[in-house]
Coordinates of C-alpha atoms and ligand atoms in Angstrom, one line a residue:
M11 CA 134.8 125.8 91.1
N12 CA 132.1 126.0 93.6
A13 CA 128.6 124.0 93.9
F14 CA 126.9 127.2 92.8
S15 CA 128.9 128.7 90.3
R16 CA 128.8 125.3 88.4
K17 CA 125.0 125.6 88.4
E18 CA 125.4 129.4 87.0
L19 CA 127.5 128.5 84.3
S20 CA 125.8 125.7 82.1
P21 CA 122.8 123.9 84.4
K22 CA 121.1 121.9 81.8
L23 CA 124.3 120.7 80.6
F24 CA 125.7 120.1 83.7
F25 CA 122.8 117.6 84.3
A26 CA 122.2 116.3 80.9
L27 CA 126.2 114.9 80.4
S28 CA 127.0 114.1 84.6
A29 CA 123.8 111.9 85.5
V30 CA 122.7 112.3 89.2
L31 CA 125.8 110.4 91.0
L32 CA 128.1 112.0 89.7
A33 CA 127.0 115.4 91.0
G34 CA 126.2 113.7 93.9
A35 CA 129.3 112.3 94.6
V36 CA 131.1 115.4 93.8
F37 CA 129.0 117.7 95.9
A38 CA 129.5 114.9 99.0
Q39 CA 132.7 115.2 98.5
Q40 CA 133.1 118.5 99.2
A41 CA 131.3 117.5 101.9
A42 CA 133.3 115.4 103.5
D43 CA 136.4 117.9 103.2
A44 CA 134.5 120.6 104.4
V45 CA 132.8 119.1 107.5
A46 CA 135.5 117.6 109.6
P47 CA 134.7 114.5 112.2
E48 CA 134.9 115.8 115.7
A49 CA 138.8 115.3 116.8
A50 CA 138.9 112.1 118.7
T51 CA 140.8 112.1 122.2
E52 CA 144.1 110.4 121.5
G53 CA 144.1 107.0 122.2
S54 CA 140.4 107.1 123.4
F55 CA 137.7 105.5 120.8
E56 CA 140.5 103.8 118.2
E57 CA 141.3 101.6 121.6
I58 CA 137.7 100.2 121.6
S59 CA 138.5 97.4 119.5
P60 CA 140.1 97.3 115.5
A61 CA 137.0 97.2 114.0
V62 CA 135.9 100.4 115.8
A63 CA 139.1 102.4 114.6
E64 CA 138.2 100.8 111.0
A65 CA 134.6 102.3 111.3
L66 CA 136.6 106.0 112.3
A67 CA 138.6 105.8 109.4
S68 CA 136.0 105.0 107.1
K69 CA 133.5 107.7 108.5
A70 CA 136.9 110.4 107.9
A71 CA 137.2 109.0 104.4
G72 CA 133.3 109.7 103.3
T73 CA 132.9 105.8 102.9
P74 CA 130.0 103.7 104.3
V75 CA 131.1 101.2 106.3
T76 CA 129.7 98.2 104.7
A77 CA 128.7 94.1 106.0
Q78 CA 126.4 91.3 104.6
N79 CA 124.6 90.3 108.2
W80 CA 124.1 92.8 110.9
M81 CA 124.6 96.6 111.2
V82 CA 124.3 99.1 114.4
A83 CA 125.1 103.0 113.8
A84 CA 125.1 105.3 116.7
A85 CA 126.6 108.5 118.0
N86 CA 129.0 107.2 120.3
P87 CA 131.7 104.1 119.4
H88 CA 131.2 102.6 122.9
A89 CA 127.6 102.1 122.6
V90 CA 128.0 101.1 119.0
Q91 CA 130.6 98.1 120.2
A92 CA 127.7 97.5 123.5
G93 CA 124.9 96.8 120.0
A94 CA 127.8 94.7 118.2
S95 CA 128.7 92.5 120.4
V96 CA 124.9 91.8 120.8
L97 CA 124.4 91.1 117.1
E98 CA 127.2 89.0 116.6
A99 CA 125.8 86.9 120.1
G100 CA 122.7 86.3 117.7
G101 CA 120.8 89.0 119.6
T102 CA 118.0 90.9 117.6
A103 CA 117.9 94.4 116.7
A104 CA 115.3 94.7 120.0
D105 CA 118.5 93.1 122.1
A106 CA 120.7 95.5 120.6
L107 CA 118.9 99.2 121.4
V108 CA 118.7 97.9 124.6
A109 CA 122.7 97.7 125.1
V110 CA 123.1 101.0 122.8
Q111 CA 120.6 103.2 125.2
T112 CA 121.9 102.0 128.1
V113 CA 125.6 103.2 127.2
L114 CA 124.5 105.8 125.5
G115 CA 122.8 107.0 128.6
L116 CA 126.4 106.8 130.6
V117 CA 128.9 108.3 127.4
E118 CA 126.6 110.6 126.3
P119 CA 125.0 111.7 129.4
Q120 CA 123.5 115.2 127.6
S121 CA 121.3 113.9 124.5
S122 CA 119.4 111.0 126.1
G123 CA 119.4 108.3 129.1
L124 CA 116.8 106.9 131.7
G125 CA 115.3 110.1 132.5
G126 CA 114.0 110.9 128.9
G127 CA 111.8 109.8 126.5
A128 CA 111.8 108.0 123.3
F129 CA 110.0 107.3 119.9
L130 CA 111.1 103.6 117.7
I131 CA 110.0 102.6 114.9
Y132 CA 110.9 98.6 114.2
F133 CA 110.3 96.3 111.1
D134 CA 110.0 92.8 112.5
A135 CA 111.2 90.1 109.7
E136 CA 109.0 87.8 110.5
T137 CA 105.2 89.5 110.1
R138 CA 106.6 91.8 107.8
A139 CA 105.3 94.7 109.7
L140 CA 106.4 98.2 110.8
T141 CA 105.1 99.2 114.3
T142 CA 106.0 102.0 116.4
M143 CA 106.2 102.5 119.9
D144 CA 105.6 106.2 121.6
G145 CA 108.0 106.3 125.0
R146 CA 107.7 109.8 125.1
E147 CA 107.6 111.9 128.2
T148 CA 104.4 112.8 129.5
A149 CA 102.9 115.8 131.6
P150 CA 102.5 115.3 135.7
L151 CA 99.0 115.3 136.4
E152 CA 99.7 118.5 138.7
A153 CA 100.6 120.2 135.8
T154 CA 98.2 123.2 134.4
P155 CA 98.6 124.8 131.2
R156 CA 100.0 128.1 132.6
L157 CA 102.8 125.9 134.0
F158 CA 105.5 128.1 131.9
Q159 CA 104.2 131.4 132.1
D160 CA 104.5 133.8 135.1
D161 CA 101.8 135.4 137.7
A162 CA 100.7 137.9 134.5
G163 CA 100.5 135.3 132.2
E164 CA 103.6 136.0 130.0
P165 CA 105.7 133.0 128.9
L166 CA 109.2 132.8 130.9
Q167 CA 112.3 132.6 129.1
F168 CA 112.9 129.0 128.1
F169 CA 116.2 128.6 130.0
D170 CA 113.8 130.1 133.0
A171 CA 111.7 127.0 132.3
V172 CA 113.9 124.7 132.0
V173 CA 116.6 124.2 134.5
G174 CA 115.5 122.8 137.7
G175 CA 111.9 120.4 138.2
R176 CA 109.1 122.5 136.1
S177 CA 110.0 120.9 132.8
V178 CA 110.5 117.4 133.9
G179 CA 107.7 114.6 132.5
T180 CA 107.9 111.5 133.7
P181 CA 110.5 109.8 131.7
G182 CA 109.5 106.9 129.1
T183 CA 112.7 105.3 128.0
P184 CA 113.0 102.6 130.7
A185 CA 109.3 101.6 129.4
L186 CA 110.2 101.5 126.0
L187 CA 113.3 99.6 126.4
E188 CA 111.7 96.8 128.2
A189 CA 108.3 97.0 126.1
L190 CA 110.3 96.6 123.2
H191 CA 112.4 93.8 124.4
R192 CA 109.3 91.7 125.4
R193 CA 108.4 92.2 122.1
W194 CA 111.0 91.2 119.8
G195 CA 113.8 90.8 122.5
K196 CA 115.7 87.0 122.3
L197 CA 118.7 87.5 124.2
A198 CA 117.9 87.5 128.2
W199 CA 117.0 91.2 129.1
G200 CA 119.6 91.9 132.5
P201 CA 122.8 90.3 130.2
L202 CA 122.0 93.4 127.5
L203 CA 122.5 95.8 130.6
D204 CA 125.7 94.3 131.7
P205 CA 128.3 96.5 129.0
A206 CA 126.7 100.0 130.3
I207 CA 127.2 98.8 134.3
E208 CA 130.6 97.5 133.2
L209 CA 131.6 100.3 131.4
A210 CA 130.3 102.6 134.2
D211 CA 131.7 100.8 137.4
G212 CA 135.2 100.5 135.6
G213 CA 135.1 104.2 134.1
F214 CA 135.2 105.6 130.6
A215 CA 137.1 108.2 128.7
V216 CA 135.4 111.5 128.7
S217 CA 134.8 112.5 125.0
P218 CA 135.9 115.8 123.1
R219 CA 132.0 116.6 122.7
L220 CA 131.2 115.8 126.1
A221 CA 134.3 117.6 127.9
G222 CA 132.9 120.7 125.5
L223 CA 129.9 120.5 126.3
V224 CA 130.2 120.7 130.1
E225 CA 132.6 123.4 130.3
N226 CA 130.1 125.5 128.3
D227 CA 127.4 125.0 130.9
K228 CA 129.0 125.0 133.6
E229 CA 126.8 128.0 135.1
R230 CA 123.8 125.8 134.9
L231 CA 125.0 122.8 135.5
S232 CA 126.5 123.8 139.0
R233 CA 123.2 125.0 140.2
F234 CA 122.4 121.6 141.6
E235 CA 125.1 119.7 144.0
T236 CA 124.8 116.1 142.6
T237 CA 125.1 117.3 139.2
A238 CA 127.8 119.4 140.0
N239 CA 129.9 117.1 141.8
F240 CA 129.7 114.5 138.9
F241 CA 130.6 117.1 136.6
Y242 CA 133.0 119.0 138.2
P243 CA 134.6 116.8 140.7
N244 CA 136.6 119.4 143.2
G245 CA 135.5 122.2 141.4
V246 CA 137.3 121.5 137.7
A247 CA 135.4 120.1 134.6
V248 CA 135.9 116.8 133.2
Q249 CA 138.2 116.8 130.7
A250 CA 138.6 114.6 127.1
G251 CA 140.4 111.5 128.2
D252 CA 139.7 111.4 132.1
T253 CA 138.2 108.8 132.8
L254 CA 134.6 108.9 134.7
Q255 CA 132.9 106.1 136.7
N256 CA 129.4 106.3 137.5
P257 CA 128.5 103.9 140.2
E258 CA 125.4 105.0 140.6
Y259 CA 124.0 104.6 137.1
A260 CA 125.9 101.1 137.4
E261 CA 123.8 100.4 140.5
T262 CA 120.3 101.7 139.0
L263 CA 121.1 99.6 135.8
R264 CA 121.7 96.4 138.0
A265 CA 118.1 97.4 139.8
M266 CA 116.2 97.4 136.5
A267 CA 118.4 94.3 135.2
A268 CA 117.0 92.7 138.4
G269 CA 113.5 94.2 138.5
G270 CA 112.9 95.6 135.0
A271 CA 111.5 98.7 134.6
D272 CA 109.4 98.2 137.2
A273 CA 112.2 98.9 139.3
F274 CA 112.6 102.3 137.8
Y275 CA 108.8 103.7 137.6
T276 CA 108.2 102.7 141.8
G277 CA 110.1 101.9 144.8
E278 CA 113.3 103.9 145.7
I279 CA 114.3 105.5 142.5
A280 CA 110.9 106.2 141.7
T281 CA 110.8 107.9 144.9
D282 CA 114.3 109.9 144.3
I283 CA 113.3 110.5 140.7
V284 CA 110.2 113.1 142.1
Q285 CA 111.9 114.2 145.9
T286 CA 114.6 115.7 143.2
V287 CA 111.4 116.9 140.7
R288 CA 109.5 118.6 143.8
N289 CA 113.0 119.9 145.8
A290 CA 114.6 121.5 142.9
P291 CA 116.2 124.8 144.6
G292 CA 114.6 128.2 142.5
N293 CA 112.6 126.3 140.1
P294 CA 110.4 123.0 141.8
G295 CA 107.9 120.3 139.5
V296 CA 105.3 118.6 140.0
L297 CA 106.2 115.2 139.1
S298 CA 104.6 112.7 141.6
T299 CA 105.5 108.7 142.1
L300 CA 101.8 108.2 140.6
D301 CA 103.1 109.7 137.5
L302 CA 105.4 107.5 137.4
S303 CA 103.5 104.1 137.9
I304 CA 100.9 104.7 135.4
Y305 CA 103.4 105.4 132.8
Q306 CA 102.4 103.6 129.6
V307 CA 104.5 103.3 126.5
K308 CA 101.7 103.0 123.5
E309 CA 102.5 101.5 120.3
R310 CA 100.8 103.3 117.4
A311 CA 100.4 102.5 113.4
P312 CA 103.6 104.1 111.8
V313 CA 102.6 107.2 109.4
C314 CA 103.5 106.2 105.5
V315 CA 104.2 108.5 103.0
S316 CA 104.4 107.5 99.2
Y317 CA 107.4 109.4 98.0
R318 CA 109.3 108.4 94.5
A319 CA 107.8 105.1 94.6
H320 CA 108.8 103.8 98.2
D321 CA 107.1 104.4 100.9
V322 CA 108.4 106.6 103.4
C323 CA 107.2 105.6 107.4
G324 CA 107.9 106.7 110.9
M325 CA 106.4 108.3 113.8
G326 CA 103.2 109.6 114.1
P327 CA 101.7 112.1 116.3
P328 CA 102.7 113.4 119.2
S329 CA 105.7 113.7 117.3
S330 CA 105.6 115.9 113.8
G331 CA 108.7 113.9 112.6
A332 CA 107.0 111.7 109.8
L333 CA 104.0 114.3 109.0
T334 CA 106.2 116.8 108.6
V335 CA 109.0 114.9 106.7
G336 CA 106.1 113.1 104.6
Q337 CA 104.6 117.0 103.6
I338 CA 108.2 117.8 102.5
L339 CA 108.5 114.9 100.4
G340 CA 104.9 114.5 99.5
T341 CA 105.0 118.2 98.2
L342 CA 108.0 117.4 96.1
E343 CA 106.7 114.4 94.7
G344 CA 106.0 116.1 91.3
V345 CA 109.5 118.1 90.8
D346 CA 112.4 116.7 89.2
L347 CA 114.8 117.0 91.8
A348 CA 117.2 114.5 90.5
G349 CA 117.1 116.2 87.3
M350 CA 117.9 119.3 88.6
G351 CA 120.1 117.8 91.5
P352 CA 121.9 119.0 94.6
E353 CA 123.9 121.2 92.7
S354 CA 121.3 123.7 91.8
A355 CA 120.4 126.9 94.0
T356 CA 116.6 126.3 92.2
T357 CA 116.5 122.8 93.8
W358 CA 116.7 124.3 97.6
Q359 CA 114.5 126.9 96.6
M360 CA 112.0 124.2 96.1
I361 CA 112.8 122.2 99.2
G362 CA 113.6 125.2 101.2
D363 CA 109.5 126.6 100.2
A364 CA 108.4 122.9 100.6
S365 CA 109.6 122.7 103.8
R366 CA 108.2 126.4 105.1
L367 CA 104.7 124.9 104.0
A368 CA 105.2 122.1 106.1
F369 CA 106.0 124.0 109.0
A370 CA 103.3 125.8 108.6
D371 CA 100.9 123.4 108.6
R372 CA 103.3 121.9 111.7
G373 CA 102.7 124.9 113.8
R374 CA 99.1 124.8 113.7
Y375 CA 97.8 121.4 113.7
M376 CA 100.0 118.6 115.6
A377 CA 100.1 118.3 118.7
D378 CA 99.4 114.7 121.0
A379 CA 96.6 113.7 118.6
D380 CA 95.3 111.6 121.9
F381 CA 94.1 115.2 123.7
V382 CA 93.8 117.5 120.4
P383 CA 91.8 116.6 117.5
M384 CA 94.2 116.6 114.3
P385 CA 93.8 116.4 110.6
K386 CA 96.3 113.6 110.9
M387 CA 95.2 112.1 107.3
G388 CA 94.4 115.1 105.6
L389 CA 98.2 116.6 106.5
V390 CA 99.6 113.8 104.2
D391 CA 96.8 113.1 101.9
P392 CA 98.6 113.4 98.0
D393 CA 95.5 115.9 96.3
Y394 CA 96.1 118.1 99.8
L395 CA 100.1 117.8 99.0
S396 CA 99.7 118.1 95.4
E397 CA 97.1 121.4 96.0
R398 CA 100.5 122.8 98.4
A399 CA 102.9 122.1 95.4
G400 CA 100.8 124.1 93.5
L401 CA 101.5 127.7 95.7
L402 CA 105.3 126.5 94.4
T403 CA 107.5 128.5 91.7
E404 CA 110.5 127.4 90.3
G405 CA 113.3 130.4 91.1
A406 CA 111.2 132.5 92.9
A407 CA 110.7 131.9 96.6
L408 CA 107.5 132.1 98.4
T409 CA 106.3 135.7 99.5
E410 CA 106.1 135.8 103.4
D411 CA 102.2 135.9 103.2
A412 CA 102.1 133.0 101.5
V413 CA 103.8 131.1 103.8
V414 CA 100.8 130.1 106.0
P415 CA 98.5 126.6 106.9
G416 CA 96.8 124.5 104.5
A417 CA 93.2 123.5 105.3
P418 CA 93.6 120.0 105.1
D419 CA 90.3 117.5 105.6
W420 CA 90.1 117.4 108.9
D421 CA 88.7 114.2 110.9
H422 CA 87.1 116.4 113.3
A423 CA 86.1 120.1 112.6
Q424 CA 88.7 122.4 114.8
L425 CA 90.4 125.7 114.7
W426 CA 93.6 126.0 116.4
A427 CA 95.9 129.4 116.8
D428 CA 99.7 128.9 115.7
D429 CA 102.1 127.4 117.9
I430 CA 104.7 129.5 119.8
S431 CA 107.3 126.7 121.0
L432 CA 110.8 126.4 121.2
E433 CA 113.0 123.5 120.8
L434 CA 116.5 123.7 121.1
P435 CA 118.7 120.2 120.1
S436 CA 120.2 117.9 122.1
T437 CA 119.2 114.2 121.3
S438 CA 120.5 111.0 119.6
H439 CA 119.6 109.0 117.0
I440 CA 120.3 104.9 116.3
S441 CA 119.7 102.9 113.2
I442 CA 120.1 99.0 113.7
V443 CA 119.8 96.1 111.1
D444 CA 120.5 92.5 112.7
S445 CA 121.3 89.1 111.1
Y446 CA 117.3 88.3 111.0
G447 CA 116.5 91.2 109.1
N448 CA 114.5 93.3 111.4
V449 CA 115.1 96.8 111.7
A450 CA 115.2 99.5 114.4
S451 CA 115.1 103.2 114.1
M452 CA 114.9 105.2 117.4
T453 CA 115.6 108.7 118.0
T454 CA 116.1 109.4 121.8
T455 CA 116.4 112.4 124.0
I456 CA 116.3 114.4 127.2
E457 CA 115.5 117.2 125.2
N458 CA 117.9 120.3 125.9
G459 CA 121.7 119.4 126.6
F460 CA 122.0 117.7 129.6
G461 CA 118.2 118.5 130.3
S462 CA 116.7 119.4 133.5
R463 CA 120.1 120.0 134.5
L464 CA 119.2 117.7 137.4
M465 CA 120.7 114.7 138.1
V466 CA 119.6 111.4 140.6
R467 CA 120.7 107.9 140.5
G468 CA 123.2 108.2 137.7
F469 CA 121.2 109.8 134.9
L470 CA 119.8 113.7 134.1
L471 CA 116.6 114.1 134.1
N472 CA 114.4 115.5 131.2
N473 CA 113.2 119.4 130.3
E474 CA 110.4 117.8 127.7
L475 CA 108.0 119.5 128.9
T476 CA 109.0 122.6 127.2
D477 CA 108.4 121.1 124.0
F478 CA 104.8 122.3 124.6
S479 CA 103.9 126.1 123.9
F480 CA 104.2 128.4 126.8
K481 CA 101.8 129.9 125.9
T482 CA 97.9 128.2 125.6
H483 CA 96.1 130.6 123.7
A484 CA 96.7 133.1 120.6
D485 CA 94.1 135.8 118.5
G486 CA 91.2 134.0 121.0
L487 CA 92.1 130.2 119.7
P488 CA 93.5 127.8 121.9
I489 CA 96.9 126.3 120.6
A490 CA 97.2 122.5 119.8
N491 CA 100.4 122.3 121.4
R492 CA 99.7 123.8 124.8
L493 CA 100.3 121.8 127.9
E494 CA 97.5 119.3 129.7
P495 CA 97.7 116.9 132.2
G496 CA 99.0 113.8 131.3
K497 CA 99.7 114.6 127.5
R498 CA 102.7 114.4 125.8
P499 CA 104.3 117.4 124.4
R500 CA 105.0 117.7 120.4
S501 CA 108.3 116.3 118.9
S502 CA 110.4 117.2 116.0
M503 CA 112.0 113.4 116.4
A504 CA 111.9 111.3 112.8
P505 CA 113.3 108.3 113.5
T506 CA 112.0 106.9 109.8
I507 CA 112.0 103.2 108.2
V508 CA 112.1 103.7 103.8
M509 CA 110.2 100.9 102.3
K510 CA 110.4 99.5 98.7
D511 CA 107.6 97.2 97.8
G512 CA 107.2 95.7 101.4
A513 CA 111.0 95.7 102.1
P514 CA 113.1 97.7 104.4
V515 CA 115.7 99.5 102.1
L516 CA 116.9 102.5 104.6
A517 CA 117.0 103.5 108.5
I518 CA 117.5 107.0 109.2
G519 CA 117.1 109.9 111.8
S520 CA 119.3 112.3 113.7
P521 CA 119.0 114.6 116.5
G522 CA 118.3 118.4 116.3
G523 CA 115.3 120.1 117.6
S524 CA 112.7 120.7 115.0
R525 CA 115.8 120.8 112.5
I526 CA 115.5 117.0 112.8
I527 CA 112.8 117.0 110.2
G528 CA 115.0 119.1 107.5
Y529 CA 117.9 117.1 108.2
V530 CA 116.1 113.6 108.1
A531 CA 114.4 114.7 104.4
K532 CA 117.0 116.1 102.6
S533 CA 118.9 113.2 103.7
I534 CA 116.5 110.9 101.8
I535 CA 116.3 113.3 99.2
A536 CA 120.1 112.9 98.8
H537 CA 120.1 109.0 98.9
L538 CA 116.8 108.5 96.7
D539 CA 117.3 111.1 94.0
W540 CA 120.8 111.7 93.9
R541 CA 121.8 107.7 94.6
M542 CA 124.5 109.5 97.2
D543 CA 125.1 106.6 99.4
V544 CA 124.1 107.0 102.8
Q545 CA 127.7 108.2 104.2
Q546 CA 127.7 110.9 101.2
A547 CA 124.0 111.6 102.0
V548 CA 124.8 112.3 105.8
D549 CA 128.1 114.2 104.9
L550 CA 126.1 116.7 102.9
P551 CA 126.4 120.3 104.0
H552 CA 122.8 121.4 105.0
L553 CA 120.2 123.8 104.2
V554 CA 117.4 124.0 106.4
N555 CA 113.8 125.9 106.2
R556 CA 111.8 125.9 109.0
F557 CA 110.5 129.4 108.8
G558 CA 111.9 132.5 108.6
T559 CA 116.0 132.2 107.9
Y560 CA 117.2 129.7 105.3
D561 CA 119.7 128.1 107.8
L562 CA 122.9 127.3 105.8
E563 CA 126.1 125.5 107.3
E564 CA 128.8 127.7 107.9
G565 CA 131.7 126.5 106.6
T566 CA 130.6 124.4 103.8
S567 CA 129.8 124.7 100.6
A568 CA 125.9 124.7 101.3
A569 CA 126.7 129.2 102.6
D570 CA 127.8 129.0 98.6
F571 CA 124.2 129.2 97.7
G572 CA 124.1 132.2 99.9
P573 CA 123.2 134.7 97.2
A574 CA 121.7 133.1 95.1
L575 CA 118.7 132.3 97.6
E576 CA 118.2 135.5 98.3
E577 CA 118.0 136.8 95.2
M578 CA 115.1 134.6 94.9
G579 CA 113.7 136.2 98.2
F580 CA 114.7 134.3 101.0
E581 CA 116.7 136.0 104.4
V582 CA 119.6 133.9 104.7
N583 CA 121.5 133.0 107.8
Q584 CA 124.9 131.3 108.3
R585 CA 125.6 128.9 111.4
G586 CA 126.7 125.5 112.5
L587 CA 123.6 122.9 112.5
T588 CA 125.5 119.6 114.3
S589 CA 123.1 117.2 113.0
G590 CA 123.6 113.5 114.5
L591 CA 122.6 111.6 111.5
H592 CA 122.8 107.4 111.5
A593 CA 121.8 105.7 109.1
I594 CA 121.5 102.1 106.9
A595 CA 120.7 101.2 103.7
I596 CA 119.9 97.5 103.2
G597 CA 120.2 96.4 99.7
S598 CA 122.6 93.2 98.8
D599 CA 124.6 94.4 101.1
L600 CA 124.2 96.9 104.4
Q601 CA 125.8 100.0 104.2
G602 CA 126.3 102.5 106.9
G603 CA 126.7 106.2 107.5
A604 CA 127.2 108.2 110.2
D605 CA 127.6 112.3 110.6
P606 CA 131.1 113.8 110.4
R607 CA 129.5 116.4 113.1
R608 CA 129.5 114.3 116.0
E609 CA 131.0 111.5 117.2
G610 CA 129.0 107.9 116.4
I611 CA 130.2 105.4 114.0
A612 CA 128.6 102.4 111.5
L613 CA 129.6 99.4 112.6
G614 CA 128.9 95.6 111.0
E615 CA 129.8 92.1 110.1
Ligands
LIG725 N1 113.1 117.0 122.3 C1 113.2 117.6 120.9 C2 111.9 116.9 120.0 O1 111.6 115.8 120.6 O2 112.0 116.8 119.0

């Protein structure tokens, strides 16, 4: 019996008797059966350590990793192991983040690294305060709003914009790592880069995921000599299990170990980055050494929304992550999702419609609030969200003409046109809890898989500028997320910490472009409403609705909801939905979950 047919037979009876816990466990088990972890190359990850082998087995079994003192969950076992070593040595979550990110930049270069940007939310156990840090890439000062338009003012094709120097924004990740370490680090900076340096010098086994992506992107990666030589030595794509060394990356990290982020933003490395961007064959960009030298990490107040007596907190503008996740949850606050349970098609209709309304607001209003006025507080105001909730009808999808932006209270009056921008997934998420009770949740990216495809000094450069709207105006109105010099492109990254009575209870986030928002909101609902443990919540098959079609994760029980959702008025579509959720639940112990759709693990002690 599948999830949908159970609902059809006896929905009320089922949920009255089963309690939500049981329903969650059943659906999550289906998820674990349906979403198989990516196969590991024989002898690759398991050989890192017995603890890694155990964590992989736990993930395959669909059970969370548990620990008492500290935990780290991220997208690659080498990176997780590096973070674990730091935490074991008494390092803070901030220290561990530096080690995890620098190893990820080596072993998962397609997703994040020194050439990209990141957002962090951090709970400081000493002050009990939540802080967010914005390490987003920034538009070069020479960039114009028409950067992604042709001579006739028409938007470029997406990959014509992405591949090459045009899409490269000023990287923020190196500055963010330094800033968070200065603020919350306990161990010395230099040695935190050692795990990545050693692995870059000695070589690491190419993972099946990386090998598959290299194989599939040959035409674009081969356009640039440095990139081609790295991923296709002697013209042949690196294979899973091959030992890949990256001495240039090791050299870059040695310079940063000695000279901090300055070694990246000024001097020879900065000059090389700029030359690579400005001389990119066929599609040069406009990044300058001035852009690099003036880059700043911005500390911002977190955006928090109340949901089920918890505070769901994350990154505000320029990310749309926390606002849109918060809007979805806030709109559903009055809906009895716990009673309806995950087996009900009506549950997913309500979640889908709340998401569509939130995405309508996101498209119109959300952008870098340092550049455009935004109704930031109005968008998550409880009265506004209950007004939006009043538009929903249980059992009947909103008609297309009802899915329109609302009229939240403005900080300043302004009228924007709806955004037209396309975000494709790469990205990576890291969750960490240290033995002092500090919590870090960071989502990190170079935007598209392999970013701009330009490689310099052992790392790939981002294509984050393509997260701006390619068009500047629509219907005579400006678009809030249009490109402007010095502005940060709107993101969907949603690094999240959920608080209960002033204490953190969950750290979570995911890659996935604008689907990040759906993945994170759904996992929070699974954990808080359906009482799934973090591994069950992460495993749960995806149903994601942004605008347009309702995307159901193919090959899973989520697809079984298709006919019922269609009957309610949705257009549905089955497709792969490759999230990369990494979550840690914080209670009497720590429980970690890693997404079976990618190669990551959770590790703790
Ligand atoms: N480039 C993905 C994001 O920032 O949402």
